[in-house]
Amino acid sequence: MTEHVYDVAVLGGGNAGLCAALTARDAGASVIVVESAPRDFRGGNSRHTRNLRTAHAAPTDVLTDAYSEDEFLSDLHRVTGNDTSEALARLVVSHSAECPGWMRRHGARFQSSLRGTLHLGRTNAFFLGGGKALMNAYYAAAGRLGINVVYDAEVVGLDLADGRFEAARVRVGGGTRDVRARAAVLASGGFESNLEWLREAWGDAADNFIIRGTPYNKGKVLRLMLDAGAQPVGDARACHAIAVDARAPKFDGGIVTRLDCVSLGIAVNNRGERFYDEGEDFWPKRYAIWGGLIARQPDQIAFSIVDAKAIGTFMPSVFPPIAAPSIRELARLLDLHPDRLEATVARYNAAVRPGSFNIAVFDDCRTEGLDPPKSHWAQPIDTPPFWGYPLRPGITFTYLGLKVDERARVLMENGQPAANIYAAGEIMAGNILRQGYIAGVGMTIGTVIGRIAGGEAARHAAH
């Protein structure tokens, strides 16, 4: 690695990094991918994904109906509260329709949505075999194309000259070597696995967070670039954080620890009190606020309570539910005060108004006179068995990142783009996602911006 000068060095081997590497190689560039994880755990958080959100004008073999660019952009505006880079948001949305075809040409395979995910059948294309299969396909394509991949390789330094990338210092094989290139794509993720950095942002509450994805996203490249004068974007506390089963492992639990039942019942904190409208919006547009909500509860713990009417209508956690024949008994099993939980459920049940329950639409099942209200999908919790799941904040990725322009060039503190440094994926997603999330959009950002970054880096290297 020390002697050879590549055209493009890609730092990070997840979806965005591989999209950049494959695009650069297709353009004729010599490419090296530096991946901090060992081979068996390559792919970053992308190996835990299931789908990609994509606009389309008509039904496809795996997508139903149509999902226009305008609707996609409107959904993105709603969850971000319009706090986004409009130019980059429009860029991602407008290029999203091209993604499935490009992905297929590089080995990706898709399937129609299955039971439990049918509400995404119009908006999201699902990967056959999930994110792990997608990343394996990309790495196989990289091998066929002659892309050099180095595993167990941690970037520990960047050699920059007046904001221009010269080399990355990489710890690998018991030593430190330089990876030299004419251009670099930074695709090394956020800092969600750096527990000290999380504590800087959240204080002691961070000790109760669960990291859903890879333990290798420590934010080293992000920190090096910020220290070198790159412009930051986003807030250190902002992140894609959802409700996960509190029994999940600290790292790498992935999607099987996610709980999708919150909107079908009530969520209470450890005082047995509700604290947010569980039916505010469709679950794919609101599931990513629940990590932050739980993070602000006492001891960063909450509980989802449903009854028999909800059983079979959501994707369950890999852990079994805590079941009981009564609310009082469920409270005891969850270590909640029985009188308080019973009173909370009774108040909720009394506030539920009659309606026609339909999880696929904004139905008329709501509460009246309750604070906080439940706006949709409110049904009495009155049919045993009663199920409870303990919830913790599950962080997927952080939004603090590097500011980029529409060519994926990293912007420096003087307002000018770095001459040969590009960024893609989680390390720059905060340009678009400063708050909120909609299902599958992270993969869309990584794919679209990864391809742009790879193409731009290859063009720079060729001149």
XYZ file of C-alpha atoms in Angstrom:
463
model
C 0.000 0.000 0.000
C 2.826 2.402 0.848
C 4.464 2.429 -2.572
C 1.425 2.337 -4.815
C -0.562 5.489 -5.623
C -4.192 4.697 -6.369
C -6.523 6.917 -8.319
C -9.198 6.701 -5.605
C -9.017 5.643 -1.963
C -12.371 4.868 -0.384
C -12.277 4.989 3.413
C -15.138 2.812 4.631
C -16.658 -0.344 3.209
C -20.408 -0.008 3.680
C -23.058 0.696 1.073
C -21.922 4.255 0.299
C -18.279 3.233 0.103
C -18.897 0.299 -2.216
C -21.196 2.370 -4.445
C -18.397 4.940 -4.709
C -15.742 2.286 -5.335
C -17.736 0.460 -8.016
C -18.624 3.713 -9.784
C -15.022 4.908 -9.753
C -13.788 1.556 -11.054
C -16.447 1.518 -13.792
C -15.013 4.899 -14.842
C -11.561 3.362 -15.224
C -9.960 4.422 -11.940
C -7.757 2.196 -9.812
C -9.454 1.867 -6.425
C -8.632 0.717 -2.914
C -11.246 0.271 -0.157
C -10.044 0.579 3.434
C -12.465 -1.245 5.740
C -11.964 -1.110 9.518
C -13.975 -4.272 10.178
C -12.734 -7.818 9.640
C -13.984 -9.520 6.497
C -16.800 -11.390 8.233
C -18.231 -8.132 9.619
C -17.634 -5.945 6.588
C -20.312 -3.609 5.315
C -20.899 -1.296 8.270
C -24.523 -0.722 9.190
C -25.590 -1.599 5.647
C -25.514 -5.314 6.418
C -28.411 -4.774 8.832
C -30.630 -2.986 6.307
C -33.607 -4.362 4.405
C -34.632 -1.853 1.772
C -34.116 1.370 -0.145
C -36.688 4.126 -0.649
C -37.121 4.961 -4.314
C -39.365 7.136 -6.440
C -41.055 5.412 -9.376
C -43.692 6.533 -11.856
C -45.411 3.155 -12.288
C -45.535 -0.301 -10.662
C -42.432 -2.459 -11.017
C -41.715 -6.120 -10.390
C -41.188 -5.362 -6.662
C -42.953 -2.007 -6.101
C -46.695 -1.327 -6.206
C -48.531 1.667 -7.667
C -46.420 4.840 -8.047
C -44.374 6.991 -5.701
C -43.622 10.358 -7.248
C -40.574 12.491 -6.596
C -42.874 15.182 -5.221
C -44.401 12.789 -2.683
C -40.993 11.440 -1.690
C -39.716 14.982 -1.154
C -42.862 15.910 0.766
C -42.373 12.907 3.075
C -38.768 13.954 3.641
C -39.777 17.540 4.377
C -42.373 16.388 6.882
C -40.035 14.242 8.984
C -37.187 16.771 8.885
C -39.434 19.749 9.547
C -37.936 21.270 6.386
C -34.583 21.472 8.191
C -32.549 20.057 5.314
C -30.293 21.054 2.467
C -32.963 21.513 -0.177
C -30.523 21.094 -3.056
C -29.108 17.828 -1.723
C -32.533 16.508 -0.720
C -33.840 17.130 -4.246
C -30.706 15.572 -5.706
C -31.165 12.358 -3.720
C -34.868 12.133 -4.509
C -34.434 12.837 -8.224
C -31.721 10.172 -8.604
C -33.441 7.558 -6.427
C -35.364 6.032 -9.340
C -32.059 5.091 -11.012
C -30.823 3.156 -7.990
C -32.532 -0.265 -8.378
C -31.317 -0.656 -11.968
C -27.748 0.303 -11.111
C -27.793 -1.965 -8.075
C -29.023 -4.913 -10.132
C -26.187 -4.395 -12.612
C -23.783 -4.840 -9.720
C -25.362 -8.006 -8.350
C -28.215 -6.810 -6.130
C -31.436 -8.816 -6.104
C -34.827 -7.612 -4.923
C -38.058 -9.135 -3.652
C -41.596 -7.921 -3.066
C -42.470 -6.785 0.439
C -43.704 -9.518 2.765
C -46.241 -9.685 5.575
C -45.421 -7.099 8.214
C -43.825 -4.768 5.655
C -46.684 -4.397 3.162
C -47.152 -0.749 4.117
C -43.754 -0.119 2.460
C -44.582 -2.018 -0.721
C -45.242 1.194 -2.636
C -42.224 3.175 -1.467
C -39.371 0.802 -0.661
C -37.565 -1.868 -2.682
C -36.553 -4.814 -0.459
C -33.241 -6.653 -0.859
C -33.480 -10.414 -1.320
C -31.505 -11.761 1.616
C -31.308 -8.336 3.280
C -28.366 -5.990 3.587
C -25.834 -8.759 4.194
C -26.640 -10.309 0.808
C -26.483 -6.880 -0.839
C -23.036 -6.164 0.592
C -21.786 -9.622 -0.379
C -22.949 -8.945 -3.938
C -21.130 -5.606 -4.020
C -17.927 -7.103 -2.651
C -18.119 -9.899 -5.225
C -18.486 -7.265 -7.949
C -15.521 -5.369 -6.503
C -13.436 -8.538 -6.664
C -14.356 -9.144 -10.288
C -13.441 -5.567 -11.182
C -10.055 -5.686 -9.482
C -10.803 -3.324 -6.603
C -8.320 -3.816 -3.778
C -10.003 -4.256 -0.367
C -8.037 -4.134 2.878
C -9.821 -5.423 6.013
C -9.052 -4.867 9.699
C -7.609 -1.541 8.589
C -8.233 1.445 10.852
C -7.526 4.946 9.601
C -5.511 6.693 12.323
C -4.356 9.784 10.444
C -4.833 11.850 7.313
C -2.016 13.496 5.389
C -3.531 16.688 3.987
C -1.657 19.478 2.223
C -3.609 22.757 2.090
C -6.841 20.763 2.306
C -5.769 18.306 -0.394
C -5.703 14.576 0.363
C -2.278 12.982 -0.001
C -2.556 9.807 2.046
C -4.322 8.029 4.871
C -2.301 6.487 7.658
C -3.763 3.062 8.283
C -3.125 0.642 11.148
C -3.152 -2.840 9.641
C -1.339 -6.132 10.203
C 0.415 -4.954 13.348
C 1.888 -1.846 11.747
C 0.998 1.507 10.220
C 1.129 2.108 6.493
C 0.227 4.924 4.140
C -2.528 4.592 1.552
C -1.767 7.171 -1.133
C -4.300 8.288 -3.737
C -5.096 11.111 -6.116
C -8.572 11.469 -4.595
C -10.385 10.167 -1.532
C -13.980 9.278 -0.760
C -14.804 9.375 2.954
C -17.519 6.820 3.677
C -16.612 5.711 7.175
C -19.941 6.331 8.928
C -20.828 8.343 12.004
C -19.555 8.126 15.596
C -22.363 6.081 17.155
C -19.987 3.338 18.333
C -17.692 5.826 20.084
C -19.180 5.706 23.566
C -16.959 8.517 24.875
C -18.142 10.846 22.099
C -21.750 9.890 22.821
C -21.199 10.779 26.475
C -19.832 14.175 25.430
C -23.152 14.824 23.696
C -25.629 13.074 26.017
C -23.920 12.802 29.378
C -24.520 9.736 31.559
C -27.706 8.900 29.632
C -25.487 7.516 26.853
C -24.550 4.595 29.098
C -28.088 3.253 28.609
C -28.034 3.525 24.809
C -27.874 0.454 22.615
C -25.929 0.636 19.349
C -27.974 -1.252 16.769
C -25.206 -1.548 14.214
C -21.517 -2.097 13.746
C -19.108 -1.494 16.638
C -16.560 -0.173 14.116
C -18.167 3.230 13.399
C -16.110 5.246 15.878
C -16.007 8.499 13.934
C -12.220 8.598 13.575
C -12.216 9.974 10.022
C -14.962 12.439 10.912
C -12.937 13.742 13.861
C -9.754 13.976 11.781
C -11.535 16.005 9.113
C -13.197 18.346 11.610
C -9.840 18.906 13.290
C -8.375 19.653 9.844
C -10.889 22.428 9.232
C -13.783 20.743 7.438
C -17.163 22.409 7.968
C -19.474 20.447 10.280
C -23.167 19.961 9.680
C -25.787 18.728 12.119
C -25.905 18.417 15.887
C -23.901 15.957 17.977
C -27.080 14.808 19.761
C -29.061 14.318 16.553
C -29.254 10.741 15.361
C -31.365 7.999 13.842
C -32.458 6.354 17.078
C -35.379 3.971 17.428
C -37.036 1.863 20.094
C -35.235 -1.447 20.473
C -35.748 -4.309 22.850
C -33.940 -3.462 26.088
C -32.612 -7.027 26.167
C -30.602 -6.454 22.966
C -26.788 -6.658 22.970
C -24.834 -3.425 23.299
C -23.663 -3.600 19.664
C -24.729 -5.215 16.398
C -28.210 -6.431 17.367
C -29.498 -5.150 14.043
C -33.062 -5.028 12.834
C -34.239 -8.112 14.743
C -34.114 -6.147 18.002
C -36.388 -3.402 16.635
C -39.939 -3.147 17.968
C -42.708 -2.072 15.601
C -45.634 -2.475 17.988
C -45.516 0.980 19.605
C -48.222 2.478 17.397
C -50.539 -0.475 18.102
C -50.730 0.045 21.858
C -49.357 2.473 24.398
C -45.821 3.316 25.508
C -45.119 4.150 29.157
C -42.020 5.146 31.105
C -40.832 3.502 34.328
C -43.421 5.525 36.250
C -46.164 3.863 34.237
C -46.977 7.126 32.431
C -47.544 7.701 28.720
C -45.301 10.411 27.282
C -46.050 10.793 23.541
C -48.712 10.282 20.873
C -48.140 6.714 19.662
C -50.441 7.241 16.668
C -49.093 10.569 15.434
C -48.113 9.325 11.977
C -47.450 6.164 10.014
C -44.799 4.012 11.672
C -42.242 4.194 8.789
C -42.269 7.997 9.184
C -42.167 8.116 12.974
C -40.332 5.042 14.245
C -37.013 6.912 14.234
C -38.172 9.532 16.764
C -38.765 6.987 19.496
C -35.127 6.472 20.395
C -34.788 10.156 21.235
C -38.077 10.160 23.131
C -37.000 7.228 25.283
C -33.565 8.805 25.797
C -35.341 11.687 27.538
C -37.305 9.433 29.915
C -36.098 8.524 33.425
C -33.290 5.965 33.227
C -33.745 5.872 29.417
C -36.259 3.023 29.666
C -39.832 2.618 28.410
C -42.325 -0.180 27.816
C -44.642 -0.982 24.926
C -47.957 -2.457 26.060
C -50.309 -4.231 23.624
C -53.120 -6.745 23.926
C -54.197 -9.787 21.930
C -55.750 -7.673 19.148
C -52.258 -6.566 18.075
C -50.673 -10.004 18.059
C -49.584 -11.035 14.575
C -49.836 -7.547 13.087
C -46.245 -6.360 13.655
C -42.699 -7.626 13.221
C -41.803 -8.957 16.682
C -38.466 -8.636 18.406
C -36.110 -11.597 18.383
C -36.811 -11.736 22.128
C -40.161 -13.157 23.310
C -42.781 -10.795 24.715
C -43.402 -10.630 28.430
C -46.963 -11.954 28.653
C -49.571 -11.876 31.392
C -53.322 -12.497 31.793
C -53.891 -9.085 33.420
C -52.417 -5.590 33.409
C -51.526 -5.848 37.098
C -49.601 -9.055 36.561
C -47.875 -7.580 33.499
C -46.834 -4.584 35.602
C -45.239 -6.878 38.174
C -43.325 -8.759 35.474
C -42.089 -5.476 33.983
C -41.159 -4.134 37.428
C -43.702 -1.325 37.112
C -46.054 -0.099 39.844
C -49.263 -2.145 39.298
C -51.667 0.588 40.469
C -50.056 3.226 38.243
C -49.993 1.091 35.102
C -53.537 -0.109 35.703
C -54.695 3.508 36.131
C -52.861 4.613 32.961
C -54.461 1.840 30.919
C -57.898 2.604 32.404
C -57.609 6.317 31.520
C -56.482 5.446 28.024
C -59.283 2.924 27.481
C -61.904 5.415 28.700
C -60.599 8.041 26.248
C -60.724 5.791 23.166
C -63.502 6.791 20.752
C -65.224 4.224 18.502
C -63.898 3.998 14.966
C -62.862 1.707 12.102
C -59.371 0.407 12.827
C -57.057 0.269 9.805
C -53.290 0.429 10.247
C -52.843 1.117 6.497
C -54.527 4.545 6.605
C -55.001 7.489 8.955
C -58.030 5.899 10.582
C -60.594 7.493 12.895
C -59.610 5.483 15.975
C -58.445 8.182 18.385
C -58.635 9.316 21.973
C -60.502 12.318 23.347
C -59.568 14.336 26.418
C -56.288 12.527 26.953
C -52.859 14.188 27.241
C -50.899 13.203 25.318
C -53.545 12.086 22.823
C -53.369 9.092 20.549
C -54.354 10.437 17.138
C -54.876 7.206 15.181
C -55.047 3.431 15.674
C -56.335 3.764 19.240
C -58.050 0.623 20.505
C -58.827 -0.291 24.106
C -56.231 -2.509 25.728
C -58.709 -4.960 27.158
C -58.173 -8.395 25.574
C -55.734 -10.853 27.201
C -53.072 -11.971 26.871
C -51.334 -8.664 27.454
C -47.833 -8.278 26.074
C -45.064 -5.966 27.229
C -41.676 -5.193 25.718
C -38.974 -3.200 27.531
C -37.537 -0.461 25.297
C -34.181 1.311 25.126
C -32.891 3.962 22.688
C -31.275 2.088 19.812
C -28.904 4.324 17.850
C -28.427 3.479 14.188
C -26.232 6.389 13.151
C -25.390 9.930 14.208
C -26.210 13.028 12.132
C -23.193 15.185 12.958
C -21.126 15.075 9.790
C -19.214 16.865 7.067
C -20.811 19.557 4.961
C -20.732 18.764 1.236
C -21.872 20.346 -2.011
C -23.888 18.789 -4.820
C -20.761 17.145 -6.217
C -20.168 15.455 -2.840
C -17.077 17.609 -2.267
C -16.226 18.252 1.382
C -16.483 21.954 2.215
C -13.700 23.485 4.288
C -13.898 26.288 6.845
C -12.980 28.887 4.212
C -16.165 27.994 2.348
C -14.296 26.348 -0.504
C -14.548 22.657 -1.426
C -11.555 20.450 -0.798
C -9.796 19.828 -4.092
C -9.925 16.029 -4.012
C -11.920 14.931 -0.944
C -15.485 13.656 -1.257
C -17.885 12.219 1.294
C -20.827 9.808 1.091
C -23.177 7.967 3.416
C -23.604 8.493 7.133
C -20.600 10.811 7.414
C -22.518 13.425 5.374
C -26.153 12.375 5.838
C -26.679 15.242 8.302
C -26.774 17.598 5.320
C -30.179 16.072 4.579
C -31.177 14.506 7.902
C -30.690 17.013 10.697
C -33.697 15.487 12.424
C -36.227 12.783 11.651
C -36.076 9.819 9.315
C -38.187 7.828 6.876
C -37.634 4.135 6.303
C -35.011 3.306 3.695
C -33.780 6.843 3.040
C -30.341 6.220 4.557
C -29.626 3.616 1.889
C -30.927 6.007 -0.754
C -28.573 8.752 0.423
C -25.640 6.340 0.512
C -26.356 4.944 -2.938
C -26.997 8.258 -4.716
C -24.231 10.286 -3.062
C -21.840 7.313 -3.123
C -22.207 7.066 -6.892
C -21.743 10.828 -7.286
C -18.670 10.835 -5.039
C -17.102 7.883 -6.842
C -17.677 9.435 -10.244
C -16.325 12.824 -9.185
C -13.257 11.265 -7.554
C -12.500 9.249 -10.687
C -12.832 12.341 -12.878
C -10.511 14.305 -10.639
C -7.922 11.531 -10.682
C -8.020 11.374 -14.475
C -6.997 15.027 -14.881
